[in-house]
Coordinates of C-alpha atoms and ligand atoms in Angstrom, one line a residue:
X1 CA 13.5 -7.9 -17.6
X2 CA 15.0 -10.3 -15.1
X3 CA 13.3 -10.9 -11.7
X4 CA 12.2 -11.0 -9.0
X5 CA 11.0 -7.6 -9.2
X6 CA 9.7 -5.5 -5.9
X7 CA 6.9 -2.9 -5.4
X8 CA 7.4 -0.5 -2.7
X9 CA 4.1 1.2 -2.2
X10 CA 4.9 5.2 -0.6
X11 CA 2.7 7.7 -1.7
X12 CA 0.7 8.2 1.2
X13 CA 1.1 11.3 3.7
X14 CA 0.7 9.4 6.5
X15 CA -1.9 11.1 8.2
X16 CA -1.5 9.8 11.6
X17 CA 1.8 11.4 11.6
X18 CA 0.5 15.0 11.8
X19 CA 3.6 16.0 9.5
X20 CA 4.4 18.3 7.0
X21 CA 6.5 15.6 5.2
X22 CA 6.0 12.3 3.4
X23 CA 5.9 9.2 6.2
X24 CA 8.5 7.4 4.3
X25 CA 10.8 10.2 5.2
X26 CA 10.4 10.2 9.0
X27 CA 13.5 8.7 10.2
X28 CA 14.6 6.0 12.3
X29 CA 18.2 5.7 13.5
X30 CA 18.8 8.5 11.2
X31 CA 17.9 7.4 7.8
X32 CA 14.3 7.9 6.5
X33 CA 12.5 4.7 6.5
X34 CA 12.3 4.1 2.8
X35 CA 16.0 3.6 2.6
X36 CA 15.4 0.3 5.0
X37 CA 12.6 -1.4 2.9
X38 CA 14.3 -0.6 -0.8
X39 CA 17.8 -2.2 0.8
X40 CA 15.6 -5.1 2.1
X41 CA 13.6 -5.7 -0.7
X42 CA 17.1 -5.7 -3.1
X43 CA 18.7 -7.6 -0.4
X44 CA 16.2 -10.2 -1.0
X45 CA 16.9 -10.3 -4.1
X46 CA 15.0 -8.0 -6.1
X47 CA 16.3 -7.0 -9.4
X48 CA 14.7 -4.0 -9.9
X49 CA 12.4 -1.8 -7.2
X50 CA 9.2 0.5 -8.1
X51 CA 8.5 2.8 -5.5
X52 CA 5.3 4.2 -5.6
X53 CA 5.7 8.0 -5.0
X54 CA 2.5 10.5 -4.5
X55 CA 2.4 13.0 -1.9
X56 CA 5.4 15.0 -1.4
X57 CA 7.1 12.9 -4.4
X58 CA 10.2 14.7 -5.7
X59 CA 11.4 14.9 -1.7
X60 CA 11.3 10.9 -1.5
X61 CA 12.6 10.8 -5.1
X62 CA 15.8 12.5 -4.3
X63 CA 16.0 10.5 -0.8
X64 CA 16.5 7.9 -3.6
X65 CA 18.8 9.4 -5.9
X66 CA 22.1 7.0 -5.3
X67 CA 19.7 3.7 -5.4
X68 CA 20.3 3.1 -9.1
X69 CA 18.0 -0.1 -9.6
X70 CA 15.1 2.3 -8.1
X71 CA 12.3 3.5 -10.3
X72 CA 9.5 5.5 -9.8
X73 CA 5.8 4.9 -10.4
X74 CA 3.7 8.4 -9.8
X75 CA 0.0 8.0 -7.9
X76 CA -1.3 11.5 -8.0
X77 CA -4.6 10.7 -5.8
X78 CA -4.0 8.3 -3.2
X79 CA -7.1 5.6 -4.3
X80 CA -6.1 3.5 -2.4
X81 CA -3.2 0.3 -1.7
X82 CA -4.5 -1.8 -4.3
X83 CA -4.9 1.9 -7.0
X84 CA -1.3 2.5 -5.8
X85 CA 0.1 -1.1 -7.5
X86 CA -1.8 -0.9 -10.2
X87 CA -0.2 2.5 -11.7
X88 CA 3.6 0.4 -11.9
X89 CA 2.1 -1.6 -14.5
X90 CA 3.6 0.4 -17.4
X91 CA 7.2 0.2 -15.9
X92 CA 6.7 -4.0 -15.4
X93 CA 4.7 -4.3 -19.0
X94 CA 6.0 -7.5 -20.4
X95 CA 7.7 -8.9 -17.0
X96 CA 6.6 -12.3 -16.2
X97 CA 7.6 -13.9 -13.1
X98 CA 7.3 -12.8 -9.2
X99 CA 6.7 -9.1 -7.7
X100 CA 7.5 -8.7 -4.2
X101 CA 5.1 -6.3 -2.6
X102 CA 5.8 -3.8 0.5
X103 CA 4.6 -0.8 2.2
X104 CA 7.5 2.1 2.4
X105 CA 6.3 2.4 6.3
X106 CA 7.9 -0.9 7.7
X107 CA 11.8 -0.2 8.5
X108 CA 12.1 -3.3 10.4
X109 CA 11.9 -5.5 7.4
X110 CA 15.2 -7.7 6.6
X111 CA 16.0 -9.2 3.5
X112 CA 16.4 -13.0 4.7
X113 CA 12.2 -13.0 5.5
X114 CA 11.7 -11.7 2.3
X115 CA 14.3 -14.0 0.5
X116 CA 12.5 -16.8 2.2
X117 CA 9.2 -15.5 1.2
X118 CA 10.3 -15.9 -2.6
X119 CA 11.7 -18.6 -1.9
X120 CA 8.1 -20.3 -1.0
X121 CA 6.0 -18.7 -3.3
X122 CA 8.4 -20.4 -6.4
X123 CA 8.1 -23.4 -4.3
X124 CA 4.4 -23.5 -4.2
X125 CA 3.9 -22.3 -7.3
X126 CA 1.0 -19.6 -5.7
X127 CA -0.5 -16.8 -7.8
X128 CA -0.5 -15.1 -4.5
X129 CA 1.7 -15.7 -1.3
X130 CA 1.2 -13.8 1.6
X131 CA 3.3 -13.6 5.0
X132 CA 1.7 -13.6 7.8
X133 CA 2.6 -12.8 11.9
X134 CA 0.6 -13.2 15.0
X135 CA 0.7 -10.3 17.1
X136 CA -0.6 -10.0 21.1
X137 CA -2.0 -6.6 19.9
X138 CA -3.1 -6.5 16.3
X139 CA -4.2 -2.8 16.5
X140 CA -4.7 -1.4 12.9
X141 CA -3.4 -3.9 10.9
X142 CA -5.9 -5.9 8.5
X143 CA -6.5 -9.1 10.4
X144 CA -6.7 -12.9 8.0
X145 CA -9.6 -14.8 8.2
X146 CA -9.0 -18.6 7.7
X147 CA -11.8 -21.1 7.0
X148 CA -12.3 -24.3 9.6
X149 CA -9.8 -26.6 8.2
X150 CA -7.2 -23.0 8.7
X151 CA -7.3 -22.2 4.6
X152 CA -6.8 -18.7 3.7
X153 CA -10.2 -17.0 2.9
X154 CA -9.2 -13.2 2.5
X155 CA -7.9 -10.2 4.6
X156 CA -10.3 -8.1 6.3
X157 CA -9.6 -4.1 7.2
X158 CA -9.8 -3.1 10.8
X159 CA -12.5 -0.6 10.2
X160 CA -14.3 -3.6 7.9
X161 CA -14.1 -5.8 10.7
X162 CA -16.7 -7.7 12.7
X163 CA -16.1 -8.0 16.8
X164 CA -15.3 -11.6 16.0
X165 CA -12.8 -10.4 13.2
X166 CA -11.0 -7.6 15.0
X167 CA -10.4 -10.3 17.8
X168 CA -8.5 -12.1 15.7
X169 CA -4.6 -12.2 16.0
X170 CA -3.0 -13.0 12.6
X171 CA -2.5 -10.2 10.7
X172 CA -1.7 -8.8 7.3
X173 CA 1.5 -6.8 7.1
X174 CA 1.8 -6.2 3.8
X175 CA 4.5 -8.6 2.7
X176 CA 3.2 -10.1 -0.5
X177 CA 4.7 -12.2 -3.7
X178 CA 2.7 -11.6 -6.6
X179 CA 3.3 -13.7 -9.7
X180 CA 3.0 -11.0 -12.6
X181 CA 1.3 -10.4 -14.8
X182 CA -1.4 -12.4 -13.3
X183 CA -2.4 -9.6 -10.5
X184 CA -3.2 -6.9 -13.2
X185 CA -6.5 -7.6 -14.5
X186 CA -7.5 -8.8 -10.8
X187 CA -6.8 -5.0 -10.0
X188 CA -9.2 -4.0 -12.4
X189 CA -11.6 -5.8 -10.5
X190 CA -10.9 -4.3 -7.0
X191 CA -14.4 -2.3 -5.6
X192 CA -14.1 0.6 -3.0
X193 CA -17.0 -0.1 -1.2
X194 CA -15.2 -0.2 2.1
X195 CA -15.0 2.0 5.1
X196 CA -12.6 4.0 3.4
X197 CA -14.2 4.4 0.0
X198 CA -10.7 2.9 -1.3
X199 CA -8.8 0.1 -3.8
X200 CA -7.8 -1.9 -1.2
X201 CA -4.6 -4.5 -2.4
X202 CA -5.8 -6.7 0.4
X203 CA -9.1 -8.1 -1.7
X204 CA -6.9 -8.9 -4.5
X205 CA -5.5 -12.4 -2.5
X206 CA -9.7 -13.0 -2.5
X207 CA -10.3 -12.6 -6.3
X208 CA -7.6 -14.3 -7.3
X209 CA -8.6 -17.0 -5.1
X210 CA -12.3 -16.8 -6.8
X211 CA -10.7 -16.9 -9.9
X212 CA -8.9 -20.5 -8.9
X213 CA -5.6 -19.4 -8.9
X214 CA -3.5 -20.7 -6.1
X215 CA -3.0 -18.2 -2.8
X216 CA -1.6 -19.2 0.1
X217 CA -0.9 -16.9 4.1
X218 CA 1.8 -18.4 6.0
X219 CA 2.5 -17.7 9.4
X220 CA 6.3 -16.9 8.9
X221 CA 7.6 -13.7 9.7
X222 CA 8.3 -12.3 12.8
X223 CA 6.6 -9.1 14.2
X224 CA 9.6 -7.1 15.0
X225 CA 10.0 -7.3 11.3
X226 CA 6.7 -5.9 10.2
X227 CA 6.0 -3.4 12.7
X228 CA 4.1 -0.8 10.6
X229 CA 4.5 2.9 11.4
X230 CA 1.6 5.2 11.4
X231 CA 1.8 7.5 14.4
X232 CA 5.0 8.9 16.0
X233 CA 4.9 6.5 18.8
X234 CA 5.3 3.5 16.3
X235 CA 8.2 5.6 15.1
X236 CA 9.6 5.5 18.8
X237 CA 9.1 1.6 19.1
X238 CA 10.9 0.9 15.6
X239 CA 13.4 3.3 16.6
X240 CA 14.0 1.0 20.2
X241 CA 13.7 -2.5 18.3
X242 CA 16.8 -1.0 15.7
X243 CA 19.1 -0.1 18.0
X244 CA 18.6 -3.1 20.2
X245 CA 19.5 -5.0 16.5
X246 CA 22.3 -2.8 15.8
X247 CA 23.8 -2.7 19.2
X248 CA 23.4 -6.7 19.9
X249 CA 25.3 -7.0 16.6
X250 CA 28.1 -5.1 17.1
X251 CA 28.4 -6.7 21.1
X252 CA 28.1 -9.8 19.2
X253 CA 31.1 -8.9 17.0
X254 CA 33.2 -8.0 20.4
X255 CA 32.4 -4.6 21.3
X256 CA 31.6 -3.6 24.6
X257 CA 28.7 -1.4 25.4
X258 CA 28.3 -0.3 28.9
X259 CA 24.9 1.1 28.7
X260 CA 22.9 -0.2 25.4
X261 CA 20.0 1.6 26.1
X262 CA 21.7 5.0 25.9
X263 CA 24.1 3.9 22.9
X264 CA 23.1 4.7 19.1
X265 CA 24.5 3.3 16.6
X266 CA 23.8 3.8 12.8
X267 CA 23.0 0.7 11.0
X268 CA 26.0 2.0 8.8
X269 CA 28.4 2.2 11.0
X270 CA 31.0 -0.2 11.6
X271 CA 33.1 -1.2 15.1
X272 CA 36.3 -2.7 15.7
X273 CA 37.0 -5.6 18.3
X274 CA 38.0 -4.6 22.3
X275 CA 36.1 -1.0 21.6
X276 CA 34.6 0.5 24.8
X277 CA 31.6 2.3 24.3
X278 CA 30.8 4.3 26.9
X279 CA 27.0 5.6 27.6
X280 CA 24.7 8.4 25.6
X281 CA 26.8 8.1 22.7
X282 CA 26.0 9.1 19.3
X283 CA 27.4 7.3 16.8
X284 CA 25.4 8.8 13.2
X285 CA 25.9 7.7 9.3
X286 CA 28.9 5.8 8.0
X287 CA 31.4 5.7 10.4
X288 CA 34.3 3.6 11.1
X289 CA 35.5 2.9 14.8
X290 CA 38.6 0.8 14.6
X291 CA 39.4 -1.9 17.5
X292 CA 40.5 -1.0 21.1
X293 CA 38.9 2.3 21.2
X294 CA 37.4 4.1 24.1
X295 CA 34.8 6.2 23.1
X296 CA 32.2 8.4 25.3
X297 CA 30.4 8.9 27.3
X298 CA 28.2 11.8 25.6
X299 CA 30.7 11.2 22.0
X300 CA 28.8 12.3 19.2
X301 CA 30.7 10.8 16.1
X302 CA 29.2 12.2 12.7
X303 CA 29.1 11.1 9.1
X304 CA 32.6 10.3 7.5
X305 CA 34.6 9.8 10.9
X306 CA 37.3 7.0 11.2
X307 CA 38.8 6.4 14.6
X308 CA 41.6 3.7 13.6
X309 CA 43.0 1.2 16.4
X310 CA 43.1 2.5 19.8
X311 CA 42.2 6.2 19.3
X312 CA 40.3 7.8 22.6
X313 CA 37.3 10.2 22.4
X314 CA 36.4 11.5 25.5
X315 CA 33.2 13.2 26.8
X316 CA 31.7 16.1 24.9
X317 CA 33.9 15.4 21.9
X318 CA 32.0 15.9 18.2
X319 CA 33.3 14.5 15.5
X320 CA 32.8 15.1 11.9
X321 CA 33.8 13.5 8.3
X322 CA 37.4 13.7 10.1
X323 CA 40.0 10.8 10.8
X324 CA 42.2 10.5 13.8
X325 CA 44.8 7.9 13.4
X326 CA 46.3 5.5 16.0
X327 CA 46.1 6.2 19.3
X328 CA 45.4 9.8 19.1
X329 CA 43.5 11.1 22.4
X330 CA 40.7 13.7 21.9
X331 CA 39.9 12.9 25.8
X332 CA 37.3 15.9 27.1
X333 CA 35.0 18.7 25.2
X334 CA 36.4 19.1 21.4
X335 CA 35.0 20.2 18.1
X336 CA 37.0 17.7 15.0
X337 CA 35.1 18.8 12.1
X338 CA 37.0 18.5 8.4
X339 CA 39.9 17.4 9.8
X340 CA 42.8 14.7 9.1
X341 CA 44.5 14.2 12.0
X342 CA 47.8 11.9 12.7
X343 CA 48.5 9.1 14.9
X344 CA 49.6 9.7 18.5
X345 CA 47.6 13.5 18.5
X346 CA 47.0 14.9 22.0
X347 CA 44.2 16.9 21.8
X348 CA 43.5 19.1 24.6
X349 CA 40.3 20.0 26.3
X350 CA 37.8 22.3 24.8
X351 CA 40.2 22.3 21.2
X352 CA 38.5 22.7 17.9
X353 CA 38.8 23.2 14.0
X354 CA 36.8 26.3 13.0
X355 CA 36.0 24.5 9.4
X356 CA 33.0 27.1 8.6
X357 CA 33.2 30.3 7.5
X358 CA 30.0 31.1 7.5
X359 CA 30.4 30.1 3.4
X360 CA 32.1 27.0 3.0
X361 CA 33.9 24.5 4.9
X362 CA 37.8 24.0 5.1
X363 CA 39.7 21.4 6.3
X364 CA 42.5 21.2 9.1
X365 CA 45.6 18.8 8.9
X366 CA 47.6 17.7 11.8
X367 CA 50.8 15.6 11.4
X368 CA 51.5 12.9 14.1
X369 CA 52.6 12.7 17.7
X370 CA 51.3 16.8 17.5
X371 CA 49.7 18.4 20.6
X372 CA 47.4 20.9 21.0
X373 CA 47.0 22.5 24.3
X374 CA 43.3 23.1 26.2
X375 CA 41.6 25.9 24.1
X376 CA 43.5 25.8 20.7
X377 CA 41.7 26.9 17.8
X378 CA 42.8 26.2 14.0
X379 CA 41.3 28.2 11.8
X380 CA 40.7 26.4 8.5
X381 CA 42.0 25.9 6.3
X382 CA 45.6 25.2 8.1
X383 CA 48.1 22.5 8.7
X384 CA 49.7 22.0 11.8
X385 CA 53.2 19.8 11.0
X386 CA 54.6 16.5 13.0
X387 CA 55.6 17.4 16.6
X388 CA 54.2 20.7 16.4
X389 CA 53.0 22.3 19.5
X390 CA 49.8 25.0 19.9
X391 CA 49.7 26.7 23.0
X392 CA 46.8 26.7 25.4
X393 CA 44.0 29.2 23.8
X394 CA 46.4 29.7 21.2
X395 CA 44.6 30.9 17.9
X396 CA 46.2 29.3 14.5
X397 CA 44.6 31.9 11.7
X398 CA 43.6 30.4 8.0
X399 CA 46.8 29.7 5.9
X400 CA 49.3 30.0 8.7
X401 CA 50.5 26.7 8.8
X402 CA 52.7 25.2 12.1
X403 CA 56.1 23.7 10.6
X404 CA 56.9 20.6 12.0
X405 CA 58.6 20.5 15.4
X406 CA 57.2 24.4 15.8
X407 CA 55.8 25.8 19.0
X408 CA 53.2 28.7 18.4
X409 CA 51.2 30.5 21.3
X410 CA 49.2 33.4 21.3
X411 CA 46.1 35.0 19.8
X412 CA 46.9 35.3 16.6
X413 CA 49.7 32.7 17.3
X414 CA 53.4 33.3 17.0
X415 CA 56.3 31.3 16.9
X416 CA 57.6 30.8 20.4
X417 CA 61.2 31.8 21.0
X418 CA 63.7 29.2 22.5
X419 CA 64.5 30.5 26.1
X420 CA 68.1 32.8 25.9
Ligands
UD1_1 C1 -2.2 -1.6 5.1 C2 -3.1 -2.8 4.8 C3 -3.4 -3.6 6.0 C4 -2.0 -4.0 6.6 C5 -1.1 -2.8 6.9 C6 0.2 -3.4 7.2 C7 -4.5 -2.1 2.9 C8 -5.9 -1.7 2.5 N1 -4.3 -2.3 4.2 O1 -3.0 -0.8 6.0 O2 -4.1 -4.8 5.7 O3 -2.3 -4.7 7.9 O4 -1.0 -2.1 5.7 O5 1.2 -2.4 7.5 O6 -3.6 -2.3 2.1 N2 -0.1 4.0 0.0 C9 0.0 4.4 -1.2 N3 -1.1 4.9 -1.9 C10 -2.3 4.8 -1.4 C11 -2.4 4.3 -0.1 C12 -1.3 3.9 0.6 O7 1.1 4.4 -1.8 O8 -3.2 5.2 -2.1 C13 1.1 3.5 0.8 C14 1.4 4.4 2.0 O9 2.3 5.4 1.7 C15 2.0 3.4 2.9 C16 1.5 2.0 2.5 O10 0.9 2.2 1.2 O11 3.4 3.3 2.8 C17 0.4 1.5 3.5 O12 -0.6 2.5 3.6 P1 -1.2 2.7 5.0 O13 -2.2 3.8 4.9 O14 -0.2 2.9 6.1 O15 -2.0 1.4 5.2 P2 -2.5 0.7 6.6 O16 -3.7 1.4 7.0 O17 -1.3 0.5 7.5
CA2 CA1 0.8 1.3 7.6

């Protein structure tokens, strides 16, 4: 099996949440958070990933479907972080070499940290090497005690913790690289007599340490990275620290956003140079925005939309696994669902593509340079042609396709005759 391998540990329910569903499925711009750590962790490197699945398992099994280097390790009772590791060990039986260890609840986490952690544990040649952050409020993590001379002496839990302890400011956050299959037997050897009755991973650093193997805690990542979600205000502040990443990228790149406080932006999404973003837009899953766009205020651009060059979406405009081609104008309160739509469209105010019948969804075609007056509805599925003109509030019913150069008004609409 070639390496380095990753262990994602998400089995937990994530009590502090007060949710119905698996933490690792609460999202943040989005996309449940387990999606972040598995592309970090393969982004580091990782050749294959074992998530560890337990409570609400086939839901975060089929968020996982598509990620073909995933496999999963089940934890029917949560025993524990340490318990939780120890159940991959019939998927990795025979792998020798390095294991990088995660919690499912960090999104933050980026795959250059991690590649750098790897990096340093091959370097050092460590049983054990463990990243480390300094935070101003270490609140719930497990805090790393260090002896006089600043060597690593183990990780202590919050609730384990002396005054002295808790008032220490480096912190575990559950970044580890394991060298395998060393760490095995040491989990045999963890003890739950904590706070929490629990295997705890964190006294495995410890025993291997007793044991003379090499571990070393290094003060190198960065606590943006690690910020650990347990309550719904932690999902809040990871949410805030991604779209400042996303939205600095993309200004980076040479898009403008007027207001990036009120701009969202998936991490999958992708913008065009001289784009004007205007403020509380939505921009959600893979979209492409093409250069010199205007787009917003209050856009809300969905899964599977391209805007190519220069295309305008205006305020109230919802867009959805449609493309509008260059320079079309959707300026003020439209519906685009399901539709492919031409280069130099005019779409007037308050137009839309039914695409749901209340069964499936159809899709609407519009040839270029067409225009569609203020209140047009195409009923789906339905072409309208090349130069084609709909009428204000005109209604284009399923199948009754515009020809090209055609003017139709009406409710149901109808050809419009030339003026005697
Ligand atoms: C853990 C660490 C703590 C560290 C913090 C960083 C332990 C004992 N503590 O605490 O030192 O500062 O992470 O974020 O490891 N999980 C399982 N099975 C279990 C228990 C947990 O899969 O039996 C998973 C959870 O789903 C979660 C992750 O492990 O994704 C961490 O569990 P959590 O309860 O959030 O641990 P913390 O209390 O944050
Ligand atoms: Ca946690």
């Amino acid at each position: 099996m070639n390496g380095p391998v990753a262990i994602i540990l998400a089995a937990g329910q994530g009590k502090r949440m007060k949710s119905d569903k698996a933490k690792v499925l609460h999202e943040v711009s989005g996309r449940p958070m387990i999606h972040y750590v598995v592309d970090a962790a393969r982004g580091a490197g990782a050749k294959r990933i074992v998530v560890v699945v337990g409570y609400d398992a086939e839901s975060v099994r089929s968020c996982l479907a598509d990620d073909h280097d995933v496999v999963f390790a089940t934890q029917t009772e949560q025993l524990g972080t340490g318990h939780a590791v120890k159940v991959c060990r019939g998927l990795l039986e025979g792998y020798h070499g390095p294991a990088l260890v995660l919690v499912g609840d960090e999104p933050l986490l980026r795959p250059e940290p991690l590649a750098d952690l790897l990096e340093r544990q091959r370097a050092e040649q460590a049983a054990c090497l463990l990243g480390s952050t300094i935070l101003p409020d270490p609140t719930g993590f497990g805090r790393i005690l260090r002896d006089a001379a600043g060597r690593f002496l183990r990780i202590v839990e919050e609730r384990d913790c002396t005054p002295e302890e808790r008032a220490l400011a480096e912190v575990n956050p559950s970044c580890y690289v394991f060298e395998l299959p060393g760490l095995w037997d040491v989990l045999d050897r963890l003890d739950p007599g904590n706070a929490q009755g629990e295997y705890y991973l964190t006294d495995a650093p410890a025993i291997l340490m007793s044991l003379g193997r090499k571990v070393t805690a290094l003060n190198v990542l960065s606590p943006d990275d690690v910020l650990g979600v347990n309550s719904r205000q932690h999902l809040a502040q990871a949410e805030a620290i991604m779209r400042c990443r996303v939205n600095d990228h993309w200004m980076t790149e040479g898009v403008t956003l007027i207001d990036p406080q009120s701009t969202h932006i998936d991490g999958r999404a992708t913008i065009g140079p001289d784009t004007v973003i205007h403020p509380h837009t939505v921009i959600s899953g893979r979209v492409r925005v093409g250069a010199r766009c205007r787009v917003g205020p209050f856009a809300h651009l969905r899964d599977g939309t391209v805007l190519e060059d220069g295309v305008e979406v205006g305020a109230f405009v919802e867009i959805n696994r449609s493309t509008l081609g260059e320079g079309t104008l959707a300026r003020h309160l439209a519906y685009l669902g399901d539709a492919a739509i031409g280069k130099g469209v005019n779409i007037g105010a308050t137009a839309v593509t039914a695409n749901f019948d209340g069964e499936r969804k159809s899709r609407t075609t519009i040839g270029d340079h067409a225009r569609l007056g203020a209140g047009a509805i195409m009923v789906a599925p339905v072409t309208v042609g090349e130069r084609a003109v709909v009428g204000a509030n005109a209604v284009v019913t399923r199948n009754h396709d515009v020809a090209p150069g055609q003017t139709v008004v009406g409710a149901p609409a109808r050809p419009l005759e030339p003026k005697g």
